[in-house]
Short mmCIF file of C-alpha atoms and ligand atoms in Angstrom, two decimals:
data_model
loop_
_atom_site.label_atom_id
_atom_site.label_comp_id
_atom_site.label_asym_id
_atom_site.label_seq_id
_atom_site.Cartn_x
_atom_site.Cartn_y
_atom_site.Cartn_z
CA MET A 1263 3.66 11.61 34.59
CA GLU A 1264 5.87 9.37 32.43
CA LYS A 1265 3.21 6.64 32.43
CA LYS A 1266 0.57 9.14 31.34
CA LEU A 1267 2.71 10.29 28.41
CA THR A 1268 3.27 6.68 27.33
CA GLU A 1269 -0.45 6.01 27.51
CA GLY A 1270 -1.13 9.05 25.32
CA ILE A 1271 1.44 8.29 22.65
CA VAL A 1272 1.95 4.53 22.39
CA GLY A 1273 -0.78 2.94 20.28
CA ARG A 1274 -2.14 6.32 19.17
CA GLY A 1275 -1.38 5.61 15.49
CA ASN A 1276 -3.60 2.53 15.46
CA GLN A 1277 -6.46 4.20 17.35
CA ASP A 1278 -6.41 7.39 15.28
CA GLY A 1279 -6.03 5.34 12.10
CA ALA A 1280 -9.21 3.39 12.91
CA LYS A 1281 -11.08 6.67 13.59
CA LEU A 1282 -9.92 8.24 10.34
CA PHE A 1283 -10.87 5.12 8.43
CA LYS A 1284 -14.39 5.30 9.85
CA GLN A 1285 -14.56 8.99 8.98
CA TRP A 1286 -13.46 8.30 5.41
CA PHE A 1287 -16.13 5.64 4.88
CA GLU A 1288 -18.76 7.95 6.41
CA LEU A 1289 -17.87 10.51 3.76
CA LEU A 1290 -18.17 7.87 1.04
CA ASN A 1291 -21.49 6.71 2.44
CA GLN A 1292 -22.81 10.26 2.54
CA THR A 1293 -21.59 10.86 -1.04
CA ALA A 1294 -23.45 7.73 -2.16
CA GLU A 1295 -26.64 8.76 -0.34
CA THR A 1296 -26.61 12.24 -1.92
CA ASN A 1297 -25.55 11.02 -5.39
CA GLY A 1298 -22.41 13.13 -5.11
CA LEU A 1299 -19.39 12.91 -7.40
CA ALA A 1300 -16.56 10.53 -6.54
CA ALA A 1301 -13.33 9.44 -8.23
CA TYR A 1302 -12.22 5.80 -8.39
CA VAL A 1303 -8.44 5.51 -8.03
CA PHE A 1304 -5.67 3.04 -7.17
CA VAL A 1305 -2.91 2.97 -4.61
CA MET A 1306 -0.09 3.17 -7.18
CA GLY A 1307 -0.50 6.66 -8.66
CA SER A 1308 -3.81 7.78 -7.14
CA MET A 1309 -3.28 11.36 -8.35
CA ALA A 1310 -4.80 12.46 -5.04
CA GLU A 1311 -2.98 15.80 -5.35
CA ILE A 1312 -5.13 16.76 -8.36
CA LEU A 1313 -8.38 15.16 -7.19
CA GLN A 1314 -8.22 16.89 -3.79
CA VAL A 1315 -8.00 20.26 -5.54
CA PHE A 1316 -11.46 19.49 -6.96
CA ASN A 1317 -12.70 18.14 -3.60
CA LEU A 1318 -13.52 14.79 -5.20
CA PRO A 1319 -13.93 12.05 -2.58
CA MET A 1320 -11.62 9.18 -3.50
CA VAL A 1321 -12.71 5.57 -3.62
CA PHE A 1322 -9.92 2.95 -3.55
CA PRO A 1323 -11.56 -0.27 -4.80
CA GLU A 1324 -8.45 -2.25 -3.77
CA ILE A 1325 -8.94 -1.12 -0.16
CA ASN A 1326 -12.71 -1.77 -0.25
CA SER A 1327 -12.02 -5.29 -1.48
CA LEU A 1328 -9.35 -6.14 1.08
CA GLN A 1329 -11.70 -4.86 3.79
CA THR A 1330 -14.26 -7.51 2.77
CA ALA A 1331 -11.55 -10.15 3.36
CA VAL A 1332 -10.48 -8.71 6.72
CA ARG A 1333 -14.17 -8.69 7.71
CA ARG A 1334 -14.47 -12.30 6.53
CA VAL A 1335 -17.17 -11.76 3.93
CA ALA A 1336 -14.97 -11.72 0.80
CA HIS A 1337 -16.18 -15.19 -0.25
CA GLU A 1338 -19.75 -13.87 -0.61
CA TYR A 1339 -18.56 -11.18 -3.01
CA LEU A 1340 -16.24 -13.54 -4.93
CA ASN A 1341 -19.01 -16.13 -5.37
CA GLU A 1342 -21.39 -13.48 -6.65
CA ALA A 1343 -18.89 -12.24 -9.26
CA GLU A 1344 -18.05 -15.80 -10.32
CA ASP A 1345 -21.75 -16.63 -10.70
CA TYR A 1346 -22.00 -13.52 -12.87
CA GLY A 1347 -19.28 -14.96 -15.13
CA TYR A 1348 -15.89 -13.87 -13.83
CA SER A 1349 -13.22 -16.59 -13.81
CA PRO A 1350 -11.99 -17.95 -10.44
CA ASP A 1351 -8.38 -17.20 -11.33
CA ILE A 1352 -8.50 -13.44 -11.94
CA CYS A 1353 -7.63 -10.77 -9.37
CA GLY A 1354 -9.86 -11.21 -6.30
CA TYR A 1355 -9.98 -7.46 -5.74
CA VAL A 1356 -11.63 -6.98 -9.14
CA LYS A 1357 -14.24 -9.65 -8.45
CA ALA A 1358 -15.15 -8.27 -5.01
CA ASP A 1359 -15.57 -4.86 -6.59
CA VAL A 1360 -17.77 -6.22 -9.39
CA ALA A 1361 -20.05 -7.82 -6.78
CA LEU A 1362 -20.05 -4.58 -4.80
CA GLN A 1363 -21.21 -2.68 -7.91
CA LEU A 1364 -23.88 -5.32 -8.56
CA ARG A 1365 -25.06 -4.79 -4.97
CA GLY A 1366 -25.50 -1.05 -5.54
CA GLY A 1367 -22.35 -0.19 -3.57
CA ASN A 1368 -23.19 -2.15 -0.42
CA HIS A 1369 -20.04 -2.73 1.62
CA PRO A 1370 -19.58 -3.84 5.24
CA MET A 1371 -18.30 -0.34 6.10
CA GLY A 1372 -21.05 1.63 4.37
CA ARG A 1373 -22.33 2.40 0.90
CA ILE A 1374 -19.73 3.18 -1.77
CA PRO A 1375 -20.67 5.90 -4.29
CA LYS A 1376 -20.67 5.27 -8.02
CA PRO A 1377 -17.74 6.76 -9.95
CA ALA A 1378 -17.95 10.07 -11.80
CA LEU A 1379 -14.55 9.31 -13.28
CA ALA A 1380 -11.75 6.79 -12.78
CA VAL A 1381 -8.03 7.54 -12.76
CA LEU A 1382 -5.55 4.73 -13.21
CA THR A 1383 -1.94 4.15 -14.05
CA ASN A 1384 -0.17 1.36 -15.89
CA ALA A 1385 1.50 0.18 -12.65
CA CYS A 1386 -0.67 -2.95 -12.81
CA ASN A 1387 -2.17 -4.17 -16.10
CA THR A 1388 -5.29 -5.30 -14.22
CA TYR A 1389 -6.01 -1.64 -13.40
CA ILE A 1390 -6.62 -0.98 -17.09
CA LYS A 1391 -9.03 -3.88 -17.60
CA TRP A 1392 -10.74 -3.01 -14.29
CA GLY A 1393 -11.31 0.57 -15.48
CA GLU A 1394 -12.97 -0.80 -18.61
CA ILE A 1395 -15.56 -2.57 -16.42
CA TRP A 1396 -16.66 0.78 -14.88
CA GLU A 1397 -16.56 2.40 -18.28
CA ARG A 1398 -19.05 -0.19 -19.53
CA MET A 1399 -21.17 -0.16 -16.36
CA TYR A 1400 -21.47 3.60 -15.92
CA GLY A 1401 -20.27 5.21 -19.17
CA ILE A 1402 -17.79 7.34 -17.21
CA PRO A 1403 -14.49 8.78 -18.43
CA VAL A 1404 -11.53 6.57 -17.55
CA PHE A 1405 -8.18 8.35 -17.48
CA VAL A 1406 -5.10 6.16 -17.86
CA LEU A 1407 -1.87 7.86 -16.81
CA ASP A 1408 1.01 6.15 -18.57
CA VAL A 1409 4.04 6.30 -16.25
CA PRO A 1410 7.32 5.10 -17.78
CA GLY A 1411 8.99 2.47 -15.62
CA SER A 1412 12.64 1.47 -15.31
CA ARG A 1413 14.09 0.15 -18.53
CA GLN A 1414 16.16 -2.35 -16.55
CA GLY A 1415 16.14 -3.45 -12.90
CA GLY A 1416 18.54 -1.35 -10.84
CA LEU A 1417 19.23 1.07 -13.72
CA LEU A 1418 17.64 4.37 -12.69
CA THR A 1419 17.73 7.82 -14.25
CA PHE A 1420 17.12 11.00 -12.29
CA SER A 1421 16.42 14.70 -12.72
CA GLY A 1422 18.81 16.19 -15.28
CA ASP A 1423 19.25 12.97 -17.32
CA VAL A 1424 17.89 13.35 -20.85
CA SER A 1425 15.66 10.27 -20.74
CA PHE A 1426 14.34 11.21 -17.30
CA GLU A 1427 13.48 14.74 -18.44
CA ASN A 1428 11.68 13.34 -21.49
CA ASP A 1429 9.69 11.00 -19.25
CA ARG A 1430 8.91 13.84 -16.83
CA ARG A 1431 7.57 16.04 -19.64
CA TYR A 1432 5.49 13.12 -20.91
CA VAL A 1433 3.90 12.69 -17.46
CA GLU A 1434 3.41 16.44 -17.07
CA ALA A 1435 1.48 16.68 -20.35
CA GLN A 1436 -0.84 13.92 -19.15
CA ILE A 1437 -1.36 15.65 -15.79
CA ARG A 1438 -2.47 18.79 -17.64
CA GLU A 1439 -5.00 16.66 -19.57
CA LEU A 1440 -6.24 15.20 -16.29
CA ILE A 1441 -6.77 18.71 -14.89
CA THR A 1442 -8.92 19.60 -17.93
CA LEU A 1443 -10.93 16.41 -17.48
CA CYS A 1444 -11.53 17.15 -13.78
CA GLU A 1445 -12.71 20.65 -14.71
CA GLU A 1446 -15.19 19.15 -17.16
CA VAL A 1447 -16.47 16.50 -14.73
CA THR A 1448 -16.84 18.83 -11.72
CA GLY A 1449 -17.60 22.13 -13.47
CA LYS A 1450 -14.95 23.78 -11.22
CA LYS A 1451 -11.89 25.78 -12.22
CA PHE A 1452 -8.48 24.43 -11.31
CA ASP A 1453 -6.84 26.39 -8.47
CA ILE A 1454 -3.03 26.24 -8.47
CA ASP A 1455 -2.75 27.62 -4.93
CA ARG A 1456 -5.00 24.87 -3.66
CA LEU A 1457 -2.65 22.40 -5.41
CA ARG A 1458 0.28 23.94 -3.52
CA GLU A 1459 -1.62 23.53 -0.25
CA VAL A 1460 -2.42 19.87 -1.01
CA GLN A 1461 1.18 19.21 -2.03
CA GLY A 1462 2.39 20.77 1.22
CA TYR A 1463 0.31 18.23 3.19
CA ALA A 1464 1.51 15.42 0.91
CA ASN A 1465 5.13 16.53 1.54
CA THR A 1466 4.62 16.21 5.29
CA MET A 1467 3.13 12.74 4.83
CA ASN A 1468 5.94 11.55 2.54
CA ARG A 1469 8.65 12.95 4.80
CA SER A 1470 7.15 11.32 7.90
CA TRP A 1471 6.45 8.02 6.15
CA LYS A 1472 10.07 7.70 5.05
CA ARG A 1473 11.27 8.49 8.58
CA ILE A 1474 8.77 6.07 10.19
CA LEU A 1475 10.01 3.25 7.98
CA GLU A 1476 13.62 4.09 8.85
CA LEU A 1477 12.80 4.19 12.56
CA ASN A 1478 11.85 0.52 12.39
CA GLN A 1479 15.56 -0.25 12.04
CA SER A 1480 15.46 0.06 15.85
CA ARG A 1481 15.92 -3.03 17.92
CA PRO A 1482 13.36 -3.99 19.13
CA SER A 1483 11.30 -2.95 16.12
CA LEU A 1484 8.57 -0.41 16.85
CA PHE A 1485 5.70 -1.57 14.68
CA ASN A 1486 4.69 -4.65 12.75
CA ALA A 1487 4.96 -3.94 9.03
CA LEU A 1488 2.20 -6.43 8.26
CA THR A 1489 -0.56 -5.53 10.74
CA ASP A 1490 0.17 -1.98 11.95
CA GLY A 1491 1.60 -1.19 8.53
CA THR A 1492 -1.73 -1.96 6.83
CA ILE A 1493 -3.46 0.65 9.03
CA TYR A 1494 -0.82 3.25 8.20
CA LEU A 1495 -1.15 2.46 4.50
CA GLY A 1496 -4.92 2.99 4.66
CA VAL A 1497 -4.46 6.52 6.02
CA PHE A 1498 -1.55 7.22 3.69
CA ASN A 1499 -3.75 6.52 0.67
CA GLY A 1500 -7.16 7.71 1.84
CA PHE A 1501 -5.98 11.01 3.38
CA ARG A 1502 -3.20 11.86 0.98
CA GLY A 1503 -2.88 15.62 0.54
CA LEU A 1504 -5.27 16.42 3.40
CA LYS A 1505 -4.59 18.26 6.65
CA GLU A 1506 -5.82 15.27 8.67
CA GLY A 1507 -3.38 13.01 6.82
CA ALA A 1508 -0.44 15.33 7.48
CA GLU A 1509 -1.31 15.62 11.19
CA TYR A 1510 -1.76 11.87 11.49
CA PHE A 1511 1.69 11.14 10.07
CA GLN A 1512 3.36 13.82 12.20
CA ASP A 1513 1.76 12.20 15.25
CA LEU A 1514 2.76 8.74 14.08
CA GLN A 1515 6.35 9.84 13.62
CA GLU A 1516 6.31 11.33 17.12
CA GLU A 1517 4.99 8.02 18.47
CA MET A 1518 7.73 6.04 16.74
CA GLU A 1519 10.48 8.47 17.82
CA TYR A 1520 9.20 8.11 21.38
CA LYS A 1521 9.13 4.31 21.19
CA ALA A 1522 12.64 4.23 19.72
CA ALA A 1523 14.01 6.54 22.41
CA ASN A 1524 12.44 4.41 25.15
CA GLY A 1525 13.10 0.96 23.68
CA ILE A 1526 9.38 0.11 23.38
CA GLY A 1527 9.03 -2.70 20.85
CA THR A 1528 6.02 -4.17 19.12
CA LEU A 1529 6.80 -7.56 20.74
CA THR A 1530 7.86 -7.99 24.36
CA ASP A 1531 10.43 -10.57 23.27
CA GLU A 1532 11.63 -10.00 19.71
CA LYS A 1533 13.63 -13.02 18.55
CA TYR A 1534 13.52 -12.84 14.76
CA ARG A 1535 13.40 -9.82 12.47
CA LEU A 1536 11.61 -10.63 9.23
CA VAL A 1537 10.82 -8.93 5.96
CA PHE A 1538 7.68 -9.74 3.98
CA ALA A 1539 7.52 -9.97 0.17
CA GLY A 1540 4.15 -10.16 -1.56
CA VAL A 1541 0.62 -9.26 -0.45
CA PRO A 1542 -0.74 -10.20 3.01
CA CYS A 1543 -3.13 -13.09 3.57
CA TYR A 1544 -6.20 -11.05 4.53
CA PRO A 1545 -8.78 -13.88 4.86
CA ILE A 1546 -7.02 -15.05 8.06
CA PHE A 1547 -5.10 -11.84 8.68
CA ARG A 1548 -4.71 -11.93 12.45
CA ARG A 1549 -4.02 -15.67 12.58
CA PHE A 1550 -1.54 -15.43 9.69
CA ASN A 1551 0.48 -12.86 11.63
CA GLU A 1552 0.29 -14.93 14.84
CA LEU A 1553 1.92 -17.87 13.04
CA PHE A 1554 5.04 -15.67 13.05
CA THR A 1555 4.69 -13.67 16.26
CA ASN A 1556 4.10 -16.84 18.32
CA TRP A 1557 7.71 -17.71 17.51
CA GLY A 1558 8.95 -14.23 18.45
CA GLY A 1559 9.13 -13.20 14.78
CA THR A 1560 8.02 -9.77 13.63
CA PHE A 1561 7.95 -8.01 10.28
CA VAL A 1562 10.15 -4.95 10.36
CA ASN A 1563 9.53 -3.98 6.75
CA SER A 1564 7.89 -5.27 3.57
CA THR A 1565 7.85 -4.62 -0.14
CA TYR A 1566 4.09 -4.11 0.37
CA LEU A 1567 4.70 -0.96 2.43
CA TRP A 1568 6.67 0.30 -0.54
CA PHE A 1569 4.46 -0.45 -3.52
CA ALA A 1570 1.07 -0.06 -1.80
CA SER A 1571 2.11 3.42 -0.66
CA GLY A 1572 2.67 4.18 -4.34
CA GLY A 1573 6.40 4.67 -3.77
CA GLY A 1574 5.80 7.12 -0.90
CA ASN A 1575 8.56 5.30 1.00
CA ARG A 1576 11.15 7.36 -0.93
CA GLY A 1577 9.85 10.52 0.77
CA TYR A 1578 9.72 12.67 -2.37
CA GLU A 1579 8.87 16.30 -1.57
CA TYR A 1580 7.25 18.62 -4.12
CA ASP A 1581 8.76 21.97 -4.99
CA LEU A 1582 5.85 24.34 -4.35
CA ASP A 1583 7.40 27.00 -6.60
CA ARG A 1584 6.80 24.79 -9.65
CA PRO A 1585 3.85 22.65 -8.56
CA ILE A 1586 2.83 20.89 -11.78
CA GLU A 1587 6.36 20.16 -13.01
CA SER A 1588 7.26 18.90 -9.59
CA LEU A 1589 4.09 16.81 -9.38
CA ALA A 1590 5.10 15.14 -12.65
CA GLU A 1591 8.57 14.44 -11.26
CA GLY A 1592 7.17 13.07 -7.99
CA VAL A 1593 4.64 10.83 -9.77
CA LEU A 1594 7.32 9.54 -12.12
CA LEU A 1595 9.77 8.74 -9.33
CA SER A 1596 7.21 7.31 -6.91
CA VAL A 1597 5.17 5.16 -9.30
CA ARG A 1598 8.39 3.91 -10.90
CA ASP A 1599 9.63 2.94 -7.46
CA ALA A 1600 6.34 1.16 -6.68
CA MET A 1601 6.66 -0.83 -9.92
CA ASN A 1602 10.28 -1.71 -9.13
CA SER A 1603 9.26 -2.92 -5.65
CA MET A 1604 6.91 -5.39 -7.38
CA PHE A 1605 8.83 -6.40 -10.48
CA HIS A 1606 12.34 -6.40 -8.96
CA GLN A 1607 11.48 -7.38 -5.40
CA ASN A 1608 14.94 -8.92 -4.87
CA LEU A 1609 16.53 -5.45 -5.24
CA ALA A 1610 14.10 -3.89 -2.75
CA LEU A 1611 14.74 -6.79 -0.37
CA GLU A 1612 18.51 -6.38 -0.64
CA GLU A 1613 18.11 -2.75 0.37
CA ILE A 1614 16.03 -3.74 3.39
CA ILE A 1615 18.28 -6.64 4.41
CA ASP A 1616 21.32 -4.34 4.35
CA SER A 1617 19.85 -1.84 6.79
CA TYR A 1618 17.29 -3.60 9.04
CA ASP A 1619 19.33 -6.45 10.53
CA ILE A 1620 17.08 -9.12 9.05
CA ASP A 1621 17.01 -12.81 10.06
CA GLY A 1622 14.70 -14.10 7.35
CA VAL A 1623 12.62 -13.26 4.28
CA ILE A 1624 9.04 -14.50 3.88
CA PHE A 1625 7.82 -14.78 0.28
CA ASN A 1626 4.05 -15.01 0.01
CA PRO A 1627 2.95 -15.24 -3.62
CA ILE A 1628 -0.82 -15.23 -3.87
CA LYS A 1629 -3.12 -16.88 -6.34
CA SER A 1630 -5.13 -13.88 -7.40
CA CYS A 1631 -2.49 -11.19 -7.84
CA ARG A 1632 -0.15 -12.18 -10.63
CA THR A 1633 1.33 -8.71 -10.92
CA VAL A 1634 3.03 -9.05 -7.55
CA SER A 1635 3.46 -12.84 -7.47
CA THR A 1636 4.93 -13.58 -10.90
CA GLY A 1637 8.69 -13.71 -10.63
CA LEU A 1638 8.83 -14.07 -6.85
CA ALA A 1639 10.44 -17.52 -7.13
CA ASP A 1640 13.12 -16.15 -9.48
CA GLY A 1641 13.55 -13.13 -7.21
CA ARG A 1642 14.14 -15.47 -4.32
CA ARG A 1643 16.83 -17.36 -6.24
CA ALA A 1644 18.58 -14.10 -7.12
CA LEU A 1645 18.39 -12.98 -3.50
CA MET A 1646 19.81 -16.25 -2.24
CA ALA A 1647 22.74 -15.78 -4.61
CA SER A 1648 23.44 -12.22 -3.44
CA ARG A 1649 22.65 -12.51 0.29
CA GLY A 1650 23.02 -15.71 2.27
CA ILE A 1651 19.82 -15.26 4.22
CA SER A 1652 17.16 -17.74 5.34
CA SER A 1653 13.91 -17.54 3.42
CA LEU A 1654 10.50 -19.17 3.34
CA PHE A 1655 8.25 -19.54 0.30
CA ILE A 1656 4.58 -20.03 1.15
CA GLU A 1657 1.45 -19.58 -0.93
CA SER A 1658 -1.92 -18.15 0.04
CA ASP A 1659 -4.31 -15.47 -1.17
CA MET A 1660 -5.30 -11.94 -0.24
CA MET A 1661 -9.05 -12.59 -0.80
CA ASP A 1662 -9.94 -16.19 -1.49
CA ARG A 1663 -10.14 -18.36 1.63
CA ARG A 1664 -10.72 -21.46 -0.56
CA VAL A 1665 -6.98 -21.50 -1.37
CA VAL A 1666 -5.74 -20.70 2.12
CA SER A 1667 -4.81 -23.73 4.22
CA GLU A 1668 -3.90 -22.65 7.73
CA ALA A 1669 -2.63 -26.13 8.69
CA GLN A 1670 -0.26 -26.27 5.71
CA LEU A 1671 0.95 -22.73 6.37
CA LYS A 1672 1.59 -23.56 10.01
CA ASN A 1673 3.65 -26.66 9.13
CA ARG A 1674 5.88 -24.69 6.76
CA ILE A 1675 6.23 -21.72 9.10
CA ASP A 1676 7.03 -23.88 12.14
CA ALA A 1677 9.71 -25.75 10.17
CA PHE A 1678 11.16 -22.42 9.02
CA PHE A 1679 11.49 -21.14 12.58
CA GLU A 1680 13.02 -24.41 13.75
CA GLY A 1681 15.65 -23.94 11.03
CA LEU A 1682 16.16 -20.29 12.06
CA ALA A 1683 16.61 -21.31 15.69
CA ALA A 1684 19.19 -23.97 14.71
CA ARG A 1685 21.04 -21.45 12.55
CA LYS A 1686 21.14 -18.90 15.39
CA GLN A 1687 22.42 -21.58 17.74
CA ARG A 1688 25.20 -22.52 15.29
CA GLU A 1689 26.17 -18.87 14.90
CA LEU A 1690 26.37 -18.48 18.69
CA THR A 1691 28.57 -21.53 19.13
CA THR A 1692 30.94 -20.57 16.31
CA ALA A 1693 31.16 -16.88 17.33
S1 SF4 B 128 -3.55 -7.84 -9.87
FE1 SF4 B 128 -2.55 -7.37 -7.90
S2 SF4 B 128 -1.67 -5.29 -8.12
FE2 SF4 B 128 -3.17 -5.61 -9.78
S3 SF4 B 128 -5.12 -4.81 -8.99
FE3 SF4 B 128 -5.11 -6.99 -8.50
S4 SF4 B 128 -4.22 -7.09 -6.43
FE4 SF4 B 128 -3.73 -5.04 -7.23
#
């Protein structure tokens, strides 16, 4: 009986995540085949809550692009965009998307529909230039939501503070403009009760996501923030505000609670608890992770799980009695948090180090995402000054296999673990 229960629960999140992912791309494929309307959005501030009210299928070009790398065909897309004139050193996600558009939406997981509108935030400056490409290609409306960030790292304002309330009203006014635009594009009237329903599902997802991340403080850790975490992020973004998304995250939380209660870890022999800063190396994703797990190292958390969930890690829950005001507050807090997790990674890492019993920090700046990578070296120095923790600084890319050297990575990672082992040994003998 016990064995049966374990078989039903453990691993369910990864299996169901793969199914939902397939389902999502089937919807996109069908939308493309029928020339249906679709919205192009980004992981930091997708505005899914509004778009779901209008039943607009959401396309996340960042996720499409990373999927080409995971499926080992990213180089074909990158070469095509570079031949078309895009520079080798700009964001690889943009270039893969440009090639995808030039191919009429052909993607390894199905056909991607053209955009009817694009919604972006200022969380990454590349978003804004990327939106301009679609504007030129398709003549669509591009809506840029300007979300005020922190004025200074670690200095946060909250509900009730004058500057926060001003920022919240500023975001709210823009959300009302977005609603009008969606009405024009779809020809449908906005339905506030449908927004409440969508926000209710988003609340469940946020609540569970926060709890799932906290549950990984368990020893042994329950999931790998790099590999399993990427699956969870896919569902978190693609199914945000949907019933399926809410059910998935409730199930995932149940799975993690079960694993925690029964001491079921992601590794059979967890030796080192790591935190990851940067963006994963998708061109050799599985192998990259193995370079750590082969030493008994596992990622218990990452700044990626924070910013690529658009700040969902904070678990903000909407007040359904004042849906639009509360949406503005949630967007402001969450997107601000996502930006802080990129621009002040040392502060996010300190928070993780203080509560996850971490042995080492892995910094992985990547060539083609400057937004996340710029400042990582300084962040590392600041972290070393505030927390005496071992760290490793490697370089790779999330798309471009030409700048990924597995042999070099392995040398650095092996040396790092040898140092960690020596440090642990010293600690044991002096304890
Ligand atoms: S520069 Fe980085 S954060 Fe910005 S779109 Fe590209 S991968 Fe995403």
